CSV table of N, CA and C in Angstrom, one decimal:
chain,number,residue,atom,x,y,z
A,1,UNK,N,-13.9,-53.4,16.9
A,1,UNK,CA,-14.1,-54.7,17.4
A,1,UNK,C,-15.4,-54.8,18.1
A,2,UNK,N,-16.3,-55.7,17.8
A,2,UNK,CA,-17.6,-55.8,18.5
A,2,UNK,C,-17.5,-56.9,19.5
A,3,UNK,N,-18.2,-56.7,20.6
A,3,UNK,CA,-18.3,-57.8,21.6
A,3,UNK,C,-19.7,-57.8,22.1
A,4,UNK,N,-20.1,-59.0,22.6
A,4,UNK,CA,-21.5,-59.1,23.1
A,4,UNK,C,-21.5,-59.0,24.6
A,5,UNK,N,-22.4,-58.2,25.1
A,5,UNK,CA,-22.5,-58.1,26.5
A,5,UNK,C,-24.0,-58.2,26.9
A,6,UNK,N,-24.4,-59.3,27.4
A,6,UNK,CA,-25.8,-59.6,27.7
A,6,UNK,C,-26.6,-59.6,26.3
A,7,UNK,N,-27.6,-58.8,26.2
A,7,UNK,CA,-28.3,-58.7,25.0
A,7,UNK,C,-28.0,-57.5,24.1
A,8,UNK,N,-26.9,-56.8,24.5
A,8,UNK,CA,-26.6,-55.6,23.7
A,8,UNK,C,-25.2,-55.9,23.0
A,9,UNK,N,-25.0,-55.3,21.9
A,9,UNK,CA,-23.8,-55.3,21.2
A,9,UNK,C,-23.0,-54.0,21.4
A,10,UNK,N,-21.8,-54.1,21.9
A,10,UNK,CA,-21.1,-52.9,22.2
A,10,UNK,C,-19.9,-52.8,21.2
A,11,UNK,N,-19.6,-51.5,20.9
A,11,UNK,CA,-18.4,-51.3,20.0
A,11,UNK,C,-17.5,-50.5,20.9
A,12,UNK,N,-16.2,-50.6,20.6
A,12,UNK,CA,-15.2,-50.0,21.4
A,12,UNK,C,-15.3,-48.4,21.4
A,13,UNK,N,-15.8,-47.9,20.2
A,13,UNK,CA,-15.8,-46.4,20.1
A,13,UNK,C,-17.2,-45.8,20.4
A,14,UNK,N,-18.2,-46.6,20.8
A,14,UNK,CA,-19.5,-46.0,21.0
A,14,UNK,C,-20.2,-46.7,22.2
A,15,UNK,N,-21.3,-46.1,22.6
A,15,UNK,CA,-22.1,-46.7,23.7
A,15,UNK,C,-22.8,-47.9,23.1
A,16,UNK,N,-23.4,-48.8,23.9
A,16,UNK,CA,-24.1,-50.0,23.4
A,16,UNK,C,-25.2,-49.6,22.3
A,17,UNK,N,-25.2,-50.3,21.2
A,17,UNK,CA,-26.0,-50.0,20.1
A,17,UNK,C,-27.5,-49.9,20.5
A,18,UNK,N,-28.0,-50.9,21.3
A,18,UNK,CA,-29.4,-50.9,21.6
A,18,UNK,C,-29.8,-49.9,22.7
A,19,UNK,N,-28.8,-49.3,23.3
A,19,UNK,CA,-29.2,-48.3,24.4
A,19,UNK,C,-29.2,-46.9,23.8
A,20,UNK,N,-28.7,-46.7,22.6
A,20,UNK,CA,-28.7,-45.3,22.0
A,20,UNK,C,-30.2,-45.0,21.5
A,21,UNK,N,-30.5,-43.7,21.5
A,21,UNK,CA,-31.8,-43.3,21.0
A,21,UNK,C,-31.6,-43.3,19.5
A,22,UNK,N,-32.6,-43.8,18.7
A,22,UNK,CA,-32.5,-43.7,17.3
A,22,UNK,C,-32.6,-42.3,16.7
A,23,UNK,N,-33.3,-41.4,17.4
A,23,UNK,CA,-33.3,-40.0,17.1
A,23,UNK,C,-33.0,-39.2,18.4
A,24,UNK,N,-32.3,-38.1,18.3
A,24,UNK,CA,-32.0,-37.3,19.4
A,24,UNK,C,-32.5,-35.9,19.2
A,25,UNK,N,-33.2,-35.4,20.2
A,25,UNK,CA,-33.7,-34.1,20.2
A,25,UNK,C,-32.8,-33.2,21.1
A,26,UNK,N,-32.3,-32.1,20.5
A,26,UNK,CA,-31.5,-31.2,21.3
A,26,UNK,C,-32.3,-30.6,22.4
A,27,UNK,N,-31.7,-30.0,23.4
A,27,UNK,CA,-32.5,-29.3,24.5
A,27,UNK,C,-33.4,-28.3,23.9
A,28,UNK,N,-33.0,-27.5,22.9
A,28,UNK,CA,-33.8,-26.5,22.2
A,28,UNK,C,-35.1,-27.2,21.6
A,29,UNK,N,-34.9,-28.3,20.9
A,29,UNK,CA,-36.0,-29.0,20.3
A,29,UNK,C,-36.9,-29.5,21.4
A,30,UNK,N,-36.4,-30.1,22.4
A,30,UNK,CA,-37.2,-30.6,23.5
A,30,UNK,C,-38.1,-29.5,24.1
A,31,UNK,N,-37.5,-28.4,24.4
A,31,UNK,CA,-38.2,-27.2,25.0
A,31,UNK,C,-39.3,-26.8,24.1
A,32,UNK,N,-39.1,-26.7,22.7
A,32,UNK,CA,-40.1,-26.3,21.8
A,32,UNK,C,-41.2,-27.3,21.7
A,33,UNK,N,-40.9,-28.6,21.7
A,33,UNK,CA,-42.0,-29.6,21.6
A,33,UNK,C,-42.8,-29.5,22.9
A,34,UNK,N,-42.2,-29.4,24.0
A,34,UNK,CA,-42.9,-29.3,25.3
A,34,UNK,C,-43.8,-28.0,25.3
A,35,UNK,N,-43.3,-26.9,24.8
A,35,UNK,CA,-44.1,-25.7,24.7
A,35,UNK,C,-45.3,-25.9,23.8
A,36,UNK,N,-45.1,-26.5,22.6
A,36,UNK,CA,-46.2,-26.7,21.6
A,36,UNK,C,-47.2,-27.6,22.2
A,37,UNK,N,-46.8,-28.7,22.9
A,37,UNK,CA,-47.8,-29.6,23.5
A,37,UNK,C,-48.7,-28.9,24.5
A,38,UNK,N,-48.1,-28.0,25.3
A,38,UNK,CA,-48.8,-27.2,26.3
A,38,UNK,C,-49.7,-26.2,25.6
A,39,UNK,N,-49.1,-25.4,24.7
A,39,UNK,CA,-49.9,-24.3,24.1
A,39,UNK,C,-51.0,-24.8,23.2
A,40,UNK,N,-50.8,-25.9,22.6
A,40,UNK,CA,-51.9,-26.5,21.7
A,40,UNK,C,-52.8,-27.5,22.4
A,41,UNK,N,-52.7,-27.5,23.7
A,41,UNK,CA,-53.5,-28.4,24.5
A,41,UNK,C,-53.5,-29.9,24.0
A,42,UNK,N,-52.3,-30.4,23.8
A,42,UNK,CA,-52.1,-31.7,23.3
A,42,UNK,C,-51.6,-32.7,24.3
A,43,UNK,N,-52.0,-32.5,25.6
A,43,UNK,CA,-51.6,-33.3,26.7
A,43,UNK,C,-51.9,-34.8,26.3
A,44,UNK,N,-51.0,-35.7,26.7
A,44,UNK,CA,-51.2,-37.1,26.5
A,44,UNK,C,-50.7,-37.6,25.1
A,45,UNK,N,-50.4,-36.6,24.2
A,45,UNK,CA,-49.9,-37.0,22.9
A,45,UNK,C,-48.3,-36.9,22.9
A,46,UNK,N,-47.8,-37.5,21.9
A,46,UNK,CA,-46.3,-37.4,21.7
A,46,UNK,C,-46.0,-36.9,20.3
A,47,UNK,N,-44.7,-36.7,20.1
A,47,UNK,CA,-44.2,-36.2,18.8
A,47,UNK,C,-44.0,-37.4,17.8
A,48,UNK,N,-44.7,-37.4,16.7
A,48,UNK,CA,-44.4,-38.4,15.7
A,48,UNK,C,-43.4,-37.8,14.7
A,49,UNK,N,-42.3,-38.5,14.5
A,49,UNK,CA,-41.4,-38.2,13.4
A,49,UNK,C,-41.4,-39.3,12.4
A,50,UNK,N,-41.4,-38.9,11.1
A,50,UNK,CA,-41.5,-39.9,10.1
A,50,UNK,C,-41.0,-39.3,8.8
A,51,UNK,N,-41.2,-40.1,7.7
A,51,UNK,CA,-40.9,-39.7,6.4
A,51,UNK,C,-42.0,-40.1,5.4
A,52,UNK,N,-42.1,-39.4,4.3
A,52,UNK,CA,-43.0,-39.8,3.3
A,52,UNK,C,-42.4,-39.5,2.0
A,53,UNK,N,-42.8,-40.1,0.9
A,53,UNK,CA,-42.3,-39.8,-0.4
A,53,UNK,C,-42.8,-38.4,-0.8
A,54,UNK,N,-41.9,-37.6,-1.5
A,54,UNK,CA,-42.3,-36.3,-1.9
A,54,UNK,C,-41.2,-35.3,-1.6
A,55,UNK,N,-41.5,-34.1,-1.9
A,55,UNK,CA,-40.5,-33.0,-1.7
A,55,UNK,C,-39.5,-32.9,-2.9
A,56,UNK,N,-38.7,-31.9,-2.9
A,56,UNK,CA,-37.8,-31.7,-4.0
A,56,UNK,C,-36.6,-32.6,-4.1
A,57,UNK,N,-36.4,-33.3,-2.9
A,57,UNK,CA,-35.3,-34.3,-2.9
A,57,UNK,C,-35.7,-35.7,-2.9
A,58,UNK,N,-37.0,-36.0,-2.8
A,58,UNK,CA,-37.5,-37.4,-2.9
A,58,UNK,C,-38.2,-37.9,-1.7
A,59,UNK,N,-37.7,-37.5,-0.5
A,59,UNK,CA,-38.4,-37.9,0.8
A,59,UNK,C,-38.6,-36.7,1.7
A,60,UNK,N,-39.7,-36.6,2.3
A,60,UNK,CA,-40.0,-35.4,3.2
A,60,UNK,C,-40.2,-35.9,4.6
A,61,UNK,N,-39.8,-35.0,5.5
A,61,UNK,CA,-39.9,-35.3,6.9
A,61,UNK,C,-41.4,-35.0,7.4
A,62,UNK,N,-41.8,-35.8,8.3
A,62,UNK,CA,-43.2,-35.6,9.0
A,62,UNK,C,-43.0,-35.3,10.4
A,63,UNK,N,-43.6,-34.2,10.9
A,63,UNK,CA,-43.7,-33.9,12.3
A,63,UNK,C,-45.2,-33.7,12.7
A,64,UNK,N,-45.6,-34.4,13.7
A,64,UNK,CA,-47.0,-34.3,14.1
A,64,UNK,C,-47.2,-34.7,15.5
A,65,UNK,N,-48.3,-34.3,16.1
A,65,UNK,CA,-48.6,-34.8,17.5
A,65,UNK,C,-49.6,-35.8,17.4
A,66,UNK,N,-49.3,-37.1,17.8
A,66,UNK,CA,-50.2,-38.2,17.8
A,66,UNK,C,-50.0,-39.1,19.0
A,67,UNK,N,-50.8,-40.1,19.0
A,67,UNK,CA,-50.7,-41.1,20.1
A,67,UNK,C,-49.8,-42.3,19.6
A,68,UNK,N,-49.5,-43.1,20.5
A,68,UNK,CA,-48.7,-44.3,20.2
A,68,UNK,C,-49.5,-45.3,19.3
A,69,UNK,N,-48.9,-45.8,18.3
A,69,UNK,CA,-49.5,-46.8,17.5
A,69,UNK,C,-48.7,-48.1,17.6
A,70,UNK,N,-49.4,-49.2,17.4
A,70,UNK,CA,-48.8,-50.6,17.5
A,70,UNK,C,-47.6,-50.6,16.5
A,71,UNK,N,-46.5,-51.1,17.0
A,71,UNK,CA,-45.3,-51.3,16.1
A,71,UNK,C,-44.4,-50.1,16.2
A,72,UNK,N,-44.8,-49.0,16.8
A,72,UNK,CA,-43.9,-47.8,16.9
A,72,UNK,C,-42.6,-48.1,17.6
A,73,UNK,N,-41.6,-47.4,17.2
A,73,UNK,CA,-40.4,-47.3,18.0
A,73,UNK,C,-40.6,-46.1,18.9
A,74,UNK,N,-40.4,-46.2,20.2
A,74,UNK,CA,-40.7,-45.1,21.1
A,74,UNK,C,-39.4,-44.7,21.7
A,75,UNK,N,-39.2,-43.3,21.7
A,75,UNK,CA,-38.0,-42.7,22.3
A,75,UNK,C,-38.6,-41.8,23.5
A,76,UNK,N,-38.1,-42.1,24.7
A,76,UNK,CA,-38.6,-41.4,25.8
A,76,UNK,C,-37.8,-40.2,26.2
A,77,UNK,N,-38.5,-39.1,26.4
A,77,UNK,CA,-37.9,-37.9,27.0
A,77,UNK,C,-38.7,-37.5,28.2
A,78,UNK,N,-38.2,-36.6,29.0
A,78,UNK,CA,-38.8,-36.3,30.3
A,78,UNK,C,-40.2,-35.8,30.2
A,79,UNK,N,-40.5,-35.0,29.3
A,79,UNK,CA,-41.9,-34.4,29.2
A,79,UNK,C,-42.8,-35.0,28.1
A,80,UNK,N,-42.2,-35.9,27.3
A,80,UNK,CA,-43.0,-36.4,26.2
A,80,UNK,C,-42.3,-37.7,25.6
A,81,UNK,N,-43.0,-38.3,24.6
A,81,UNK,CA,-42.4,-39.4,23.9
A,81,UNK,C,-42.4,-39.1,22.4
A,82,UNK,N,-41.4,-39.7,21.7
A,82,UNK,CA,-41.3,-39.5,20.3
A,82,UNK,C,-41.6,-40.9,19.7
A,83,UNK,N,-42.5,-40.9,18.7
A,83,UNK,CA,-42.9,-42.1,18.0
A,83,UNK,C,-42.4,-42.1,16.6
A,84,UNK,N,-41.9,-43.3,16.2
A,84,UNK,CA,-41.4,-43.5,14.8
A,84,UNK,C,-42.0,-44.8,14.3
A,85,UNK,N,-42.6,-44.9,13.1
A,85,UNK,CA,-43.0,-46.1,12.6
A,85,UNK,C,-41.7,-46.9,12.2
A,86,UNK,N,-41.8,-48.2,12.0
A,86,UNK,CA,-40.6,-49.0,11.8
A,86,UNK,C,-39.8,-48.5,10.5
A,87,UNK,N,-40.5,-48.3,9.4
A,87,UNK,CA,-39.9,-47.9,8.2
A,87,UNK,C,-39.2,-46.5,8.4
A,88,UNK,N,-39.8,-45.6,9.0
A,88,UNK,CA,-39.2,-44.3,9.2
A,88,UNK,C,-38.0,-44.4,10.1
A,89,UNK,N,-38.0,-45.3,11.1
A,89,UNK,CA,-36.9,-45.4,12.0
A,89,UNK,C,-35.6,-45.8,11.3
A,90,UNK,N,-35.7,-46.6,10.2
A,90,UNK,CA,-34.6,-47.0,9.4
A,90,UNK,C,-33.9,-45.7,8.8
A,91,UNK,N,-34.7,-44.9,8.2
A,91,UNK,CA,-34.2,-43.7,7.5
A,91,UNK,C,-33.8,-42.5,8.4
A,92,UNK,N,-34.3,-42.6,9.7
A,92,UNK,CA,-34.0,-41.5,10.6
A,92,UNK,C,-33.0,-41.9,11.7
A,93,UNK,N,-32.5,-43.1,11.6
A,93,UNK,CA,-31.6,-43.6,12.7
A,93,UNK,C,-30.4,-42.7,12.7
A,94,UNK,N,-30.1,-42.1,13.9
A,94,UNK,CA,-28.9,-41.3,14.1
A,94,UNK,C,-29.2,-39.8,13.8
A,95,UNK,N,-30.5,-39.5,13.5
A,95,UNK,CA,-30.9,-38.1,13.2
A,95,UNK,C,-30.9,-37.3,14.5
A,96,UNK,N,-30.4,-36.0,14.4
A,96,UNK,CA,-30.5,-35.1,15.5
A,96,UNK,C,-31.5,-34.0,15.1
A,97,UNK,N,-32.5,-33.8,15.9
A,97,UNK,CA,-33.5,-32.8,15.6
A,97,UNK,C,-33.3,-31.6,16.5
A,98,UNK,N,-33.1,-30.4,15.9
A,98,UNK,CA,-32.8,-29.2,16.6
A,98,UNK,C,-33.9,-28.2,16.4
A,99,UNK,N,-33.9,-27.1,17.1
A,99,UNK,CA,-34.9,-26.0,16.9
A,99,UNK,C,-34.2,-24.7,17.0
A,100,UNK,N,-34.4,-23.9,16.0
A,100,UNK,CA,-33.9,-22.5,16.0
A,100,UNK,C,-35.0,-21.6,16.0
A,101,UNK,N,-35.1,-20.7,17.0
A,101,UNK,CA,-36.2,-19.8,17.1
A,101,UNK,C,-35.7,-18.4,16.8
A,102,UNK,N,-36.5,-17.4,17.1
A,102,UNK,CA,-36.1,-16.0,16.9
A,102,UNK,C,-36.5,-15.5,15.5
A,103,UNK,N,-36.1,-14.3,15.2
A,103,UNK,CA,-36.5,-13.7,14.0
A,103,UNK,C,-35.8,-14.3,12.7
A,104,UNK,N,-34.6,-14.9,12.9
A,104,UNK,CA,-34.0,-15.5,11.8
A,104,UNK,C,-33.9,-17.0,11.9
A,105,UNK,N,-34.6,-17.5,12.9
A,105,UNK,CA,-34.6,-19.0,13.1
A,105,UNK,C,-35.4,-19.7,12.0
A,106,UNK,N,-35.1,-21.0,11.8
A,106,UNK,CA,-35.7,-21.7,10.7
A,106,UNK,C,-36.7,-22.8,11.3
A,107,UNK,N,-37.0,-22.8,12.6
A,107,UNK,CA,-37.8,-23.8,13.2
A,107,UNK,C,-37.1,-25.1,13.4
A,108,UNK,N,-37.7,-26.2,13.2
A,108,UNK,CA,-37.1,-27.5,13.4
A,108,UNK,C,-36.1,-27.8,12.3
A,109,UNK,N,-35.0,-28.3,12.7
A,109,UNK,CA,-33.9,-28.6,11.7
A,109,UNK,C,-33.5,-30.1,11.9
A,110,UNK,N,-33.4,-30.8,10.8
A,110,UNK,CA,-33.0,-32.2,10.9
A,110,UNK,C,-31.6,-32.3,10.4
A,111,UNK,N,-30.8,-33.0,11.2
A,111,UNK,CA,-29.4,-33.3,10.8
A,111,UNK,C,-29.4,-34.9,10.7
A,112,UNK,N,-29.6,-35.3,9.5
A,112,UNK,CA,-29.8,-36.8,9.2
A,112,UNK,C,-28.5,-37.3,8.6
A,113,UNK,N,-27.8,-38.2,9.3
A,113,UNK,CA,-26.6,-38.8,8.7
A,113,UNK,C,-26.8,-39.7,7.5
A,114,UNK,N,-28.1,-40.2,7.4
A,114,UNK,CA,-28.4,-41.1,6.3
A,114,UNK,C,-28.6,-40.3,5.0
A,115,UNK,N,-28.9,-39.0,5.0
A,115,UNK,CA,-29.2,-38.2,3.9
A,115,UNK,C,-28.0,-38.0,3.0
A,116,UNK,N,-28.1,-38.3,1.7
A,116,UNK,CA,-27.0,-38.0,0.8
A,116,UNK,C,-27.2,-36.6,0.2
A,117,UNK,N,-28.4,-36.2,0.1
A,117,UNK,CA,-28.7,-34.9,-0.5
A,117,UNK,C,-29.9,-34.3,0.3
A,118,UNK,N,-29.8,-33.0,0.6
A,118,UNK,CA,-30.8,-32.3,1.3
A,118,UNK,C,-31.2,-31.1,0.5
A,119,UNK,N,-32.5,-30.8,0.4
A,119,UNK,CA,-32.9,-29.6,-0.3
A,119,UNK,C,-32.5,-28.3,0.5
A,120,UNK,N,-32.6,-27.2,-0.1
A,120,UNK,CA,-32.2,-25.9,0.5
A,120,UNK,C,-33.1,-25.6,1.7
A,121,UNK,N,-34.3,-25.9,1.7
A,121,UNK,CA,-35.2,-25.6,2.8
A,121,UNK,C,-35.0,-26.6,4.0
A,122,UNK,N,-34.4,-27.7,3.7
A,122,UNK,CA,-34.2,-28.7,4.8
A,122,UNK,C,-35.3,-29.6,5.1
A,123,UNK,N,-36.4,-29.5,4.3
A,123,UNK,CA,-37.6,-30.3,4.6
A,123,UNK,C,-37.7,-31.6,3.8
A,124,UNK,N,-36.7,-31.8,2.9
A,124,UNK,CA,-36.7,-33.1,2.2
A,124,UNK,C,-35.3,-33.5,1.9
A,125,UNK,N,-35.1,-34.8,1.6
A,125,UNK,CA,-33.8,-35.4,1.5
A,125,UNK,C,-33.9,-36.6,0.6
A,126,UNK,N,-32.7,-37.1,0.2
A,126,UNK,CA,-32.6,-38.4,-0.6
A,126,UNK,C,-31.5,-39.2,0.1
A,127,UNK,N,-31.6,-40.5,-0.2
A,127,UNK,CA,-30.7,-41.5,0.3
A,127,UNK,C,-30.0,-42.2,-0.8
């Protein structure tokens, strides 16, 4: 059952829809982004997450350090901001970005609930 509260829509089983982050970075991913921003001297930039056509499953993930662009959806974290263009935010809504380090770690990992099919390397998906 949905109910309106101010300018947010709430659902009985979730937090307010407009107060959720469209993408969530795990603590491990946040730590790695912070480290990379410092190590690569990228102060003042944020993490851009996006998608583009290509890859073995049809759509590929984009990770880059950039500045804010007009129209971006911005997700705030303590040490940095995450930027999503409007189109990418539709395909990445609800995604959890994790990071696995170490000798057998695979780097950044996307857990995208919108993806119907993901390639073996985890770098592309289809909807």
